[in-house]
mmCIF file of C-alpha atoms in Angstrom:
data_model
loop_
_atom_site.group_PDB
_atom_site.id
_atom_site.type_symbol
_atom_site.label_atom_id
_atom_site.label_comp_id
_atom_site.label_asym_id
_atom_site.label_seq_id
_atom_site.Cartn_x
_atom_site.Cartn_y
_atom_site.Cartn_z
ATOM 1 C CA UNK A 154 -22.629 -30.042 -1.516
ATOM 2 C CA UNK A 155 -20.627 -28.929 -4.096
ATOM 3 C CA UNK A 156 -21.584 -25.605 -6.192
ATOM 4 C CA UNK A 157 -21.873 -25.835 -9.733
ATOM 5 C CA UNK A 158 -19.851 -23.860 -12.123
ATOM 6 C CA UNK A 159 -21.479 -20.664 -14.205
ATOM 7 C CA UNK A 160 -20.676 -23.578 -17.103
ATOM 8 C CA UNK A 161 -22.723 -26.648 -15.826
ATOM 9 C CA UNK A 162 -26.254 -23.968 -15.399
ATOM 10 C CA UNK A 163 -28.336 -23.581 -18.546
ATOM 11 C CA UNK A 164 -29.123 -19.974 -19.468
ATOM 12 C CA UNK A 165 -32.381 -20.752 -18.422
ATOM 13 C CA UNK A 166 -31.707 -21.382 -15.471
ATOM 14 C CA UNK A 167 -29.942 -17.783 -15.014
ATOM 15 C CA UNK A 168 -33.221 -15.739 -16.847
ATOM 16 C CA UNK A 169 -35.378 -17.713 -14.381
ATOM 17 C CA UNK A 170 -33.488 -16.820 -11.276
ATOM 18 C CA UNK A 171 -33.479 -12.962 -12.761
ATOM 19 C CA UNK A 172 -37.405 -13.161 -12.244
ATOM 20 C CA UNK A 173 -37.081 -14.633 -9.328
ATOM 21 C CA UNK A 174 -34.749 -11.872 -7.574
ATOM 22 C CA UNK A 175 -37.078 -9.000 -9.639
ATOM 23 C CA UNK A 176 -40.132 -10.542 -7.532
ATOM 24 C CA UNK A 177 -41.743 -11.586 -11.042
ATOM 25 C CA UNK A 178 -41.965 -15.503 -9.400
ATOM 26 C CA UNK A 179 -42.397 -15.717 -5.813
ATOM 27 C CA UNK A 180 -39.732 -18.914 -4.694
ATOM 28 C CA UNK A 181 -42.104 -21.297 -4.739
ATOM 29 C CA UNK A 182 -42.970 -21.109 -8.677
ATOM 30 C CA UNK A 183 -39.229 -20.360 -8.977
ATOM 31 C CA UNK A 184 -38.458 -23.687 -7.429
ATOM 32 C CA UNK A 185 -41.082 -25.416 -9.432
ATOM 33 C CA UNK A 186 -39.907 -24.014 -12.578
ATOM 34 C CA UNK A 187 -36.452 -25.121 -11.590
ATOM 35 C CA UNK A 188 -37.142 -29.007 -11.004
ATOM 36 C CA UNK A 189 -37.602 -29.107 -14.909
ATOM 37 C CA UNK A 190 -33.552 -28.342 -15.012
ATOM 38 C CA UNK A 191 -33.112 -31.317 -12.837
ATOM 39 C CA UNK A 192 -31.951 -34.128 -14.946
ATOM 40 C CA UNK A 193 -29.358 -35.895 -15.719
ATOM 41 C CA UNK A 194 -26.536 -35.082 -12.755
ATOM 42 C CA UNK A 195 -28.189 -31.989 -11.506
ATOM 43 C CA UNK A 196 -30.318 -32.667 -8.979
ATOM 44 C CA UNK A 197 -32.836 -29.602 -7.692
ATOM 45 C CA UNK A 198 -30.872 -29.562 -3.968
ATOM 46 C CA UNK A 199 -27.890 -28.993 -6.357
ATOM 47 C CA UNK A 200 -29.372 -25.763 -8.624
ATOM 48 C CA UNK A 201 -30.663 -24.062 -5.797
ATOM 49 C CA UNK A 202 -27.890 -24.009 -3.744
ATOM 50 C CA UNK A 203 -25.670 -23.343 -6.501
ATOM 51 C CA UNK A 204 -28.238 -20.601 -7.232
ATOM 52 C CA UNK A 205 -28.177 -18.864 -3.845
ATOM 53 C CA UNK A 206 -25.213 -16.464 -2.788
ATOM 54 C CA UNK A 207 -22.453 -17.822 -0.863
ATOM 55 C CA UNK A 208 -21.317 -15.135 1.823
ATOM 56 C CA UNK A 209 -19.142 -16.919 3.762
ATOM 57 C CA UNK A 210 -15.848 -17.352 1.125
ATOM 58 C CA UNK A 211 -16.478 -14.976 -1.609
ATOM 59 C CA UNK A 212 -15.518 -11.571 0.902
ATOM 60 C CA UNK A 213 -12.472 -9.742 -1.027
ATOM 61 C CA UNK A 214 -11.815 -7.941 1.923
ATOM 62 C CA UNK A 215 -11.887 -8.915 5.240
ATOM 63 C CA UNK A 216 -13.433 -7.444 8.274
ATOM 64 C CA UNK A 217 -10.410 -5.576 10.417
ATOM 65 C CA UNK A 218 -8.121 -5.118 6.998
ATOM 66 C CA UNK A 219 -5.010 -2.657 8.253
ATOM 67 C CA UNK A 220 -5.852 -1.119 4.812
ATOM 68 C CA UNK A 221 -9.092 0.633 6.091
ATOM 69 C CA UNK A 222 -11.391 1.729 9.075
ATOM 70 C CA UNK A 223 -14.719 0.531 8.182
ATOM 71 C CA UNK A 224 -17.889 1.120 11.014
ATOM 72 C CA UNK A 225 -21.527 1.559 11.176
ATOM 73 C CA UNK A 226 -22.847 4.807 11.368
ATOM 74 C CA UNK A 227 -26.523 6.504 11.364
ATOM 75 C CA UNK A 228 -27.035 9.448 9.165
ATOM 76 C CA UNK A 229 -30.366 11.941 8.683
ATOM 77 C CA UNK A 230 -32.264 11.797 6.092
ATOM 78 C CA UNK A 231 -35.714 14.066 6.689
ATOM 79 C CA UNK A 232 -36.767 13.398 3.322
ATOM 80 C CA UNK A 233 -36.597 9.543 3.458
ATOM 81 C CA UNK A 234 -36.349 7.366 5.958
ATOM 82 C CA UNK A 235 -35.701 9.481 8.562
ATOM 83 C CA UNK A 236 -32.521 7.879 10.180
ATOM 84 C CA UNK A 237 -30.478 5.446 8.353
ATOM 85 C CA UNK A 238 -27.808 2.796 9.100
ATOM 86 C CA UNK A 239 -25.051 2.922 6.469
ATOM 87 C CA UNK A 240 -21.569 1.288 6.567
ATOM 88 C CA UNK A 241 -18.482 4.180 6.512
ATOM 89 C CA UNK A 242 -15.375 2.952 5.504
ATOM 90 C CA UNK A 243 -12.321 5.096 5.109
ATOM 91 C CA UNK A 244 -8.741 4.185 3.747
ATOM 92 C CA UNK A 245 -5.751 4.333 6.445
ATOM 93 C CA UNK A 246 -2.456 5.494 5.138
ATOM 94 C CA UNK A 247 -3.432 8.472 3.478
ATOM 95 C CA UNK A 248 -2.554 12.465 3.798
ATOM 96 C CA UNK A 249 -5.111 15.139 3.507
ATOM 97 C CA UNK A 250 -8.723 14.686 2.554
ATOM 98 C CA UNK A 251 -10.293 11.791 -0.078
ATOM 99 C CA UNK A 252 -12.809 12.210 -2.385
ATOM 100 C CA UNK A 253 -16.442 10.036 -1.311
ATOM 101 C CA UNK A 254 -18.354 7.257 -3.182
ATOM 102 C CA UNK A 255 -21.922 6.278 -2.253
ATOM 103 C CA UNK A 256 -22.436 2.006 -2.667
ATOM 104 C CA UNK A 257 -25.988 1.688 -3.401
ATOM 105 C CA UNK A 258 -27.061 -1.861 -2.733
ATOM 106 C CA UNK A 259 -29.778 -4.354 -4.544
ATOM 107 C CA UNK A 260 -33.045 -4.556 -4.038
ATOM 108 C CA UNK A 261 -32.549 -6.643 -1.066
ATOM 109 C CA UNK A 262 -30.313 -3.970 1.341
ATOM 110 C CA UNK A 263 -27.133 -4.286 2.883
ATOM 111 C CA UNK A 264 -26.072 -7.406 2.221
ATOM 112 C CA UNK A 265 -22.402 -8.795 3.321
ATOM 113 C CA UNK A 266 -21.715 -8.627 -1.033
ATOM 114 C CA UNK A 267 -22.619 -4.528 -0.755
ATOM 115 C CA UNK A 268 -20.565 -4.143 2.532
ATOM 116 C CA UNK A 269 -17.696 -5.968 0.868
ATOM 117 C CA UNK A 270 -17.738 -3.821 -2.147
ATOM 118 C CA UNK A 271 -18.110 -0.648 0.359
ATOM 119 C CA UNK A 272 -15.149 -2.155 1.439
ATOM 120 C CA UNK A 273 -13.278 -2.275 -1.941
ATOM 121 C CA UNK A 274 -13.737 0.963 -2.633
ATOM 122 C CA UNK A 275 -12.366 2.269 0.662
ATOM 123 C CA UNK A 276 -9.076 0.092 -0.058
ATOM 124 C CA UNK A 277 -8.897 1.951 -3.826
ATOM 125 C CA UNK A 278 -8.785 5.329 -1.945
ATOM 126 C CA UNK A 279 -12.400 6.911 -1.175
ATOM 127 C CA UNK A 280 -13.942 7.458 1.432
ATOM 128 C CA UNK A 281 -17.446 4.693 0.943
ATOM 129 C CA UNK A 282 -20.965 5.150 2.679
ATOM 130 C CA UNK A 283 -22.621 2.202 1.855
ATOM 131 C CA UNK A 284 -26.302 2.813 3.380
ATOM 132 C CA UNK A 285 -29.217 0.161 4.412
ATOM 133 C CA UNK A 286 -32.399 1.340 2.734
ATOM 134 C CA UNK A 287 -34.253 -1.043 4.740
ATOM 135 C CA UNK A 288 -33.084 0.601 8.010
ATOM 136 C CA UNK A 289 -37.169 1.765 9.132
ATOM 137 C CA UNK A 290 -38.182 -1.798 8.569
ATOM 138 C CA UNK A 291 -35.170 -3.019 11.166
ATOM 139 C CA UNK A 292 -32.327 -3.346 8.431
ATOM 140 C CA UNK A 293 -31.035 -6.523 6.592
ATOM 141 C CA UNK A 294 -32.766 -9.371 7.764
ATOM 142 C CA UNK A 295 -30.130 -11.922 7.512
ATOM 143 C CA UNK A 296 -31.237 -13.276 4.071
ATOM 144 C CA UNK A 297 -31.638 -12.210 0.266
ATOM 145 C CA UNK A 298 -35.609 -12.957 0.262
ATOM 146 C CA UNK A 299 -36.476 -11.775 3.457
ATOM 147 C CA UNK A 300 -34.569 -8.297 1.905
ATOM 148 C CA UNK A 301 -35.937 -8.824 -1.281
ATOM 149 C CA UNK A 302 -39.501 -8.873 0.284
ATOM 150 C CA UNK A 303 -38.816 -5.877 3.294
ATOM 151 C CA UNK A 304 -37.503 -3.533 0.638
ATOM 152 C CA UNK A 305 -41.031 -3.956 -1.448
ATOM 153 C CA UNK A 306 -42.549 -2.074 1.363
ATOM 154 C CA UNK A 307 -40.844 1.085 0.787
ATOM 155 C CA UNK A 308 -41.791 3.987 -2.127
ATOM 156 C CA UNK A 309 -38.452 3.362 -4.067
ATOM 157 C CA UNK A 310 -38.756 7.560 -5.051
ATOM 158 C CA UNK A 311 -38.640 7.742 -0.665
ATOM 159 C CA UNK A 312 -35.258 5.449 -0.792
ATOM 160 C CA UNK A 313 -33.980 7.474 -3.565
ATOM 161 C CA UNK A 314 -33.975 10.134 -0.683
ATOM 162 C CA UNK A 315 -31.969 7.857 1.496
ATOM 163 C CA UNK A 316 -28.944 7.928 -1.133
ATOM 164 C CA UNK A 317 -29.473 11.290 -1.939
ATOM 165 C CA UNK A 318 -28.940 12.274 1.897
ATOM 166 C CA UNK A 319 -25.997 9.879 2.020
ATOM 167 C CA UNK A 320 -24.482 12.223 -0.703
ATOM 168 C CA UNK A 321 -25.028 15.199 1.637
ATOM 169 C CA UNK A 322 -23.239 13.273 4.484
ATOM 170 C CA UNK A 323 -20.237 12.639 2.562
ATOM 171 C CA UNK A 324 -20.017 16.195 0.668
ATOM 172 C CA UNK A 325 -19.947 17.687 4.847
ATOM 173 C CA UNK A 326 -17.826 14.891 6.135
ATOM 174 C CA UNK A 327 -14.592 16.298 7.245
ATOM 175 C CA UNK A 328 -12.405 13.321 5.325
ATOM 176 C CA UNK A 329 -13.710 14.011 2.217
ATOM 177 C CA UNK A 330 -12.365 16.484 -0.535
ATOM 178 C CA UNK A 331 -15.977 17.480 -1.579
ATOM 179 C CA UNK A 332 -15.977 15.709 -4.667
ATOM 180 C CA UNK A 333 -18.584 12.719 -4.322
ATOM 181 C CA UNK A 334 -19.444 9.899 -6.848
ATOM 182 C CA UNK A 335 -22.262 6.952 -6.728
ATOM 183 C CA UNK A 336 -21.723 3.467 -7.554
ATOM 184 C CA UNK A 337 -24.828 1.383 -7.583
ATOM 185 C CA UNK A 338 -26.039 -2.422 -9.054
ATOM 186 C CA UNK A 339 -29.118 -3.170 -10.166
ATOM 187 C CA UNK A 340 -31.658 -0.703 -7.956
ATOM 188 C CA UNK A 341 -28.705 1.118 -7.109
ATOM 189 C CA UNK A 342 -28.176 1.110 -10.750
ATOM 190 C CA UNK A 343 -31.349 3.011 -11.180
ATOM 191 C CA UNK A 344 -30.667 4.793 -8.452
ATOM 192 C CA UNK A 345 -27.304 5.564 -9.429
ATOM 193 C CA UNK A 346 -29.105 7.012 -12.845
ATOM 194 C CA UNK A 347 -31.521 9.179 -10.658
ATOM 195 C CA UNK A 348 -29.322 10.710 -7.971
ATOM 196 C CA UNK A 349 -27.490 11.903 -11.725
ATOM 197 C CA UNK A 350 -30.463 13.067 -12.084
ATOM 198 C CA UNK A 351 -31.282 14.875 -9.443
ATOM 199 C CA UNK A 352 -27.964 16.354 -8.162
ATOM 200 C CA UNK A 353 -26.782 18.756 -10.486
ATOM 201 C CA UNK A 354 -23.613 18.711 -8.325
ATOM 202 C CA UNK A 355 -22.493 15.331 -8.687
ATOM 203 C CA UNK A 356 -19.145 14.358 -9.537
ATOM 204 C CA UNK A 357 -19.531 11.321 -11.109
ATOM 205 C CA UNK A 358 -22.253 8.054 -11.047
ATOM 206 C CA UNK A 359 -21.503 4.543 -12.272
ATOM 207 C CA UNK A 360 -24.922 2.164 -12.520
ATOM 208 C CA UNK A 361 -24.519 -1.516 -13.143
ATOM 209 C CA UNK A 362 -27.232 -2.989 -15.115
ATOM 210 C CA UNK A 363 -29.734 -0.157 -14.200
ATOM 211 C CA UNK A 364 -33.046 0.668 -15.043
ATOM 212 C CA UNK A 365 -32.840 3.982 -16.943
ATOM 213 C CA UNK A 366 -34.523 7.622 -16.457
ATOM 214 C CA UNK A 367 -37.076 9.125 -18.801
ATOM 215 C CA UNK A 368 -35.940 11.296 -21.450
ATOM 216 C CA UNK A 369 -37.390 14.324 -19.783
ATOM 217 C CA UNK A 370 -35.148 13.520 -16.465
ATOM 218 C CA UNK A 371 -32.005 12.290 -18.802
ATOM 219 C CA UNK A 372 -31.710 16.150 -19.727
ATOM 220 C CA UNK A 373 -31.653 17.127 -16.057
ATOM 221 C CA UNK A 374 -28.842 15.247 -15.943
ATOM 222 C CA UNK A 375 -25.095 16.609 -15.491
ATOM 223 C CA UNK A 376 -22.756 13.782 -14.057
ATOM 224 C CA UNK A 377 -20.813 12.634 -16.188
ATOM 225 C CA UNK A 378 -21.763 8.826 -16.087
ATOM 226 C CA UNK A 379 -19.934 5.604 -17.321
ATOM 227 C CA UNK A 380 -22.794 2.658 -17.559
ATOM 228 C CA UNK A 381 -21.872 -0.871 -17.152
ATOM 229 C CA UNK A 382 -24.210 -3.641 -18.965
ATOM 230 C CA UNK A 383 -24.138 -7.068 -18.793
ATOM 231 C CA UNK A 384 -24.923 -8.516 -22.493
ATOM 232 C CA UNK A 385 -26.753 -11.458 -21.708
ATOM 233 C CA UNK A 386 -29.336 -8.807 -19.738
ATOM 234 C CA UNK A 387 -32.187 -8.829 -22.075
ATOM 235 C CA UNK A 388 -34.534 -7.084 -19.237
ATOM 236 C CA UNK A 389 -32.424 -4.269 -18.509
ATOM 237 C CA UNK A 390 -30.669 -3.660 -22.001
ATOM 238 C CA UNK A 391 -33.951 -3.453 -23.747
ATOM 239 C CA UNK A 392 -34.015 0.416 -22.463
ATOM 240 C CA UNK A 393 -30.475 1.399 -23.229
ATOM 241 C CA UNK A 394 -30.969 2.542 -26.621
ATOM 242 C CA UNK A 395 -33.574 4.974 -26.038
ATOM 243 C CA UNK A 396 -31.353 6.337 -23.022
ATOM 244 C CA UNK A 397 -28.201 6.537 -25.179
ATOM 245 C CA UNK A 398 -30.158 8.652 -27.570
ATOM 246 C CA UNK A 399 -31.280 10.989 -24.995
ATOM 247 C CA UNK A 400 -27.988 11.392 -23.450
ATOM 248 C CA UNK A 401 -26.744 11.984 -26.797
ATOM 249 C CA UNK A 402 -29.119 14.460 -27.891
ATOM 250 C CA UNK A 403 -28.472 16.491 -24.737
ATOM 251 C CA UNK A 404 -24.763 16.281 -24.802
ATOM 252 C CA UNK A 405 -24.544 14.636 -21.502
ATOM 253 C CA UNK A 406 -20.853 13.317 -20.934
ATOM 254 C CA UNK A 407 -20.894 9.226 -20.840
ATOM 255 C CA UNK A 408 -19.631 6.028 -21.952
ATOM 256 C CA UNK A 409 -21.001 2.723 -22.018
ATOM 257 C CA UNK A 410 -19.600 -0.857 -21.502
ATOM 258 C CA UNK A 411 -21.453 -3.759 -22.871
ATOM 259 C CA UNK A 412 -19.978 -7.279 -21.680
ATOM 260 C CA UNK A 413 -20.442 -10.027 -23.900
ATOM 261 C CA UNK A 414 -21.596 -13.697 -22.404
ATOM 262 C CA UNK A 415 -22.306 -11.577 -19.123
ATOM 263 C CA UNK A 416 -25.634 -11.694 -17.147
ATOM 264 C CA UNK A 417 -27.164 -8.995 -15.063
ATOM 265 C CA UNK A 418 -25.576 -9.616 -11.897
ATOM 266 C CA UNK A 419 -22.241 -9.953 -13.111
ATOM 267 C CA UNK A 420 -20.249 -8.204 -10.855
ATOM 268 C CA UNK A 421 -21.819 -9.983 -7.658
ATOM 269 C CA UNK A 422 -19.076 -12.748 -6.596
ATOM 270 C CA UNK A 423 -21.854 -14.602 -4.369
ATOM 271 C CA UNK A 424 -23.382 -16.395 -7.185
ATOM 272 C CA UNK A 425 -22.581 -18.216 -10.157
ATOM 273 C CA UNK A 426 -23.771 -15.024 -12.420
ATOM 274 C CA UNK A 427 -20.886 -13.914 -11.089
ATOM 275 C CA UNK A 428 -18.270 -13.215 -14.043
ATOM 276 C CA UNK A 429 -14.835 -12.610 -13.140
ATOM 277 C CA UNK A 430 -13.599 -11.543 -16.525
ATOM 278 C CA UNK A 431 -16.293 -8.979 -16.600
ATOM 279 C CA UNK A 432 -16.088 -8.250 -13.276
ATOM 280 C CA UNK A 433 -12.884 -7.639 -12.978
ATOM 281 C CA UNK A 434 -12.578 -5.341 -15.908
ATOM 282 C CA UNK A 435 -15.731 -3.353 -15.055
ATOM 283 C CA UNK A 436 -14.619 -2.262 -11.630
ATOM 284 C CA UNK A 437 -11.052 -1.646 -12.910
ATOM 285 C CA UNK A 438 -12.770 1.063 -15.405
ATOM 286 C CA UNK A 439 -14.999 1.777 -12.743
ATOM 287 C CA UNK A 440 -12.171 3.202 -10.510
ATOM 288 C CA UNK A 441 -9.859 4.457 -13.091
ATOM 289 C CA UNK A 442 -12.978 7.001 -13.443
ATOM 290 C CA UNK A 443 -13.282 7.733 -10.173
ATOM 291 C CA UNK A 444 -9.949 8.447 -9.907
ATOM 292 C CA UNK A 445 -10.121 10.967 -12.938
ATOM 293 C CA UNK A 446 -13.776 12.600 -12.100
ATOM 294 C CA UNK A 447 -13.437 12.974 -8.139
ATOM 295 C CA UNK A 448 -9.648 13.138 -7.373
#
C-alpha cells in the first residue's frame, strides 16, 4: 500500500495522532476518530499505515557503516534502573579523544529511529550513548505501542536517572574528551531540559519539542541550551514563553528555533510528520553547536 504524503493528511489528522502517541486516546478511539478522515480516496487501511513509522527504508545510516563502530553495551545506573542497555557508537578515523552526546529517545524506548540518530551523531564526530529506558521491563518490545505502553510503568524522575548515569559513563569513558552534551526528542526533550537542570557540569543540551522545567529548576540551570520547536506544536509550545522568560531573567545562555508549518515530531523520518526542510536544518544547527560547546 502506498504511504501518503505529509500533503494528502489533514492537520487533523496529525493533532489526533499527537494524542494518540501522548497516551491521551488509547488506539482504539484513535482509530475510531480516524475513520471520520476516511473519505473520498483515503481509505482508513490507508491513514493508519501512512500514520505508523516505517523502519525498514527511512535508516540514514546503515548497520556496519566503515564510518563508525556502533555496539550494545550495559551501563550502571544505582539510582535508576539499575543496569541499562544503551547503544555506543563511536566514529572510526579519528586521532585522540571525542567529545560524547547522550540520544535520549521518545516515550516509547529505543526504537530503530533513536538508534539511527545515535548513529548520526557518531558519523558527525562524537562519541553517542543512546540508552533503552525500558531496559528493567525487557527493553524495546518490537513496536511503538507496546513501548509507548512499557515505558508508562516507569517513574519518569527514576528514568531521568538512567540518562543522567549515561552522562557519567561517557564523562569516564576513555574515548571521550570529557566534554558531554544531550540531545533528546520529545521525553528526551524534557529530559534533555532536566539533565540541564540537574548537571551543573554539562556541556551543552539540545531538546526537541520538550516539555519545559519550572521556573524554580530553570535557574538551576547552567548548560547552555539551543531549543528546537516545531510551530505547528500547539501542546508543547504553549509552555515556551514562560520558560523563555525564566531563562531570560536568570541569564541562562540559549537560543531558540521555531519552525514554521512543522509538527512536533518533525525531525522523526519514520512518519509523515516527518519534515525534511526542518529537519534537516535543525540537526545541521544542532551539530554546528555541538561542535562549538563540546569540541
Amino acid at each position: 500500500m502506498k504511504k501518503l504524503s505529509k500533503e494528502e493528511i489533514d492537520q487533523e489528522v496529525f493533532d489526533l495522532y499527537d494524542d494518540y502517541a501522548h497516551n491521551k486516546i488509547d488506539r482504539r478511539k484513535f482509530v475510531e476518530k480516524l475513520s471520520v478522515y476516511a473519505i473520498g480516496g483515503l481509505t482508513l487501511s490507508s491513514l493508519m499505515s501512512s500514520m505508523m513509522p516505517d523502519y525498514e527504508t527511512t535508516r540514514l545510516i546503515k548497520e556496519g557503516d566503515e564510518r563508525l563502530t556502533s555496539d550494545y553495551i550495559n551501563y550502571d545506573s544505582p539510582n535508576g534502573g539499575g543496569s541499562i542497555k544503551g547503544l555506543l557508537s563511536k566514529p572510526t578515523g579519528t586521532t585522540g579523544k571525542v567529545p560524547g552526546v547522550v540520544v535520549v529517545h521518545e516515550n516509547r524506548g529505543l526504537n530503530p529511529y533513536i538508534e539511527d540518530v545515535g548513529r548520526r551523531t557518531a558519523v558527525d564526530g562524537f562519541i553517542s550513548l543512546a540508552p533503552d529506558a525500558l531496559t528493567p521491563l525487557g527493553g524495546y518490545p518490537g513496536t511503538d505501542d507496546e513501548g509507548r505502553t512499557m515505558q508508562r510503568k516507569r517513574d519518569r524522575n527514576e528514568m531521568l536517572e538512567d540518562f543522567i548515569a549515561a552522562y557519567d559513563y561517557l564523562m569516564k569513558h576513555p574515548d571521550c574528551n570529557g566534554k558531554v552534551g544531550v540531545v533528546g526528542f520529545c521525553f528526551g526533550g524534557w529530559i534533555s531540559n532536566m539533565m540541564a537542570v540537574r548537571i551543573p557540569t554539562l556541556s551543552a543540551a539540545v531538546p526537541f519539542y520538550g516539555g519545559q522545567p519550572s521556573a524554580e529548576d530553570t535557574a538551576k540551570i547552567k548548560s547552555p541550551l539551543m531549543l528546537q520547536y516545531g510551530g505547528l506544536d500547539k501542546r508543547v509550545n504553549a509552555g515556551w514563553p514562560a520558560f523563555e522568560e525564566a531563562l531570560k531573567a536568570n541569564n541562562v545562555e540559549h537560543q531558540a528555533f521555531v519552525y514554521e508549518g512543522a509538527n512536533h515530531g518533525f525531525h522523526n523520518n519514520t512518519t509523515p510528520r516527518y519534515d525534511e526542510a526542518a529537519a534537516t536544518l535543525a540537526w545541521e544547527r544542532t551539530i554546528g553547536f555541538f561542535k562549538e560547546k563540546l569540541v
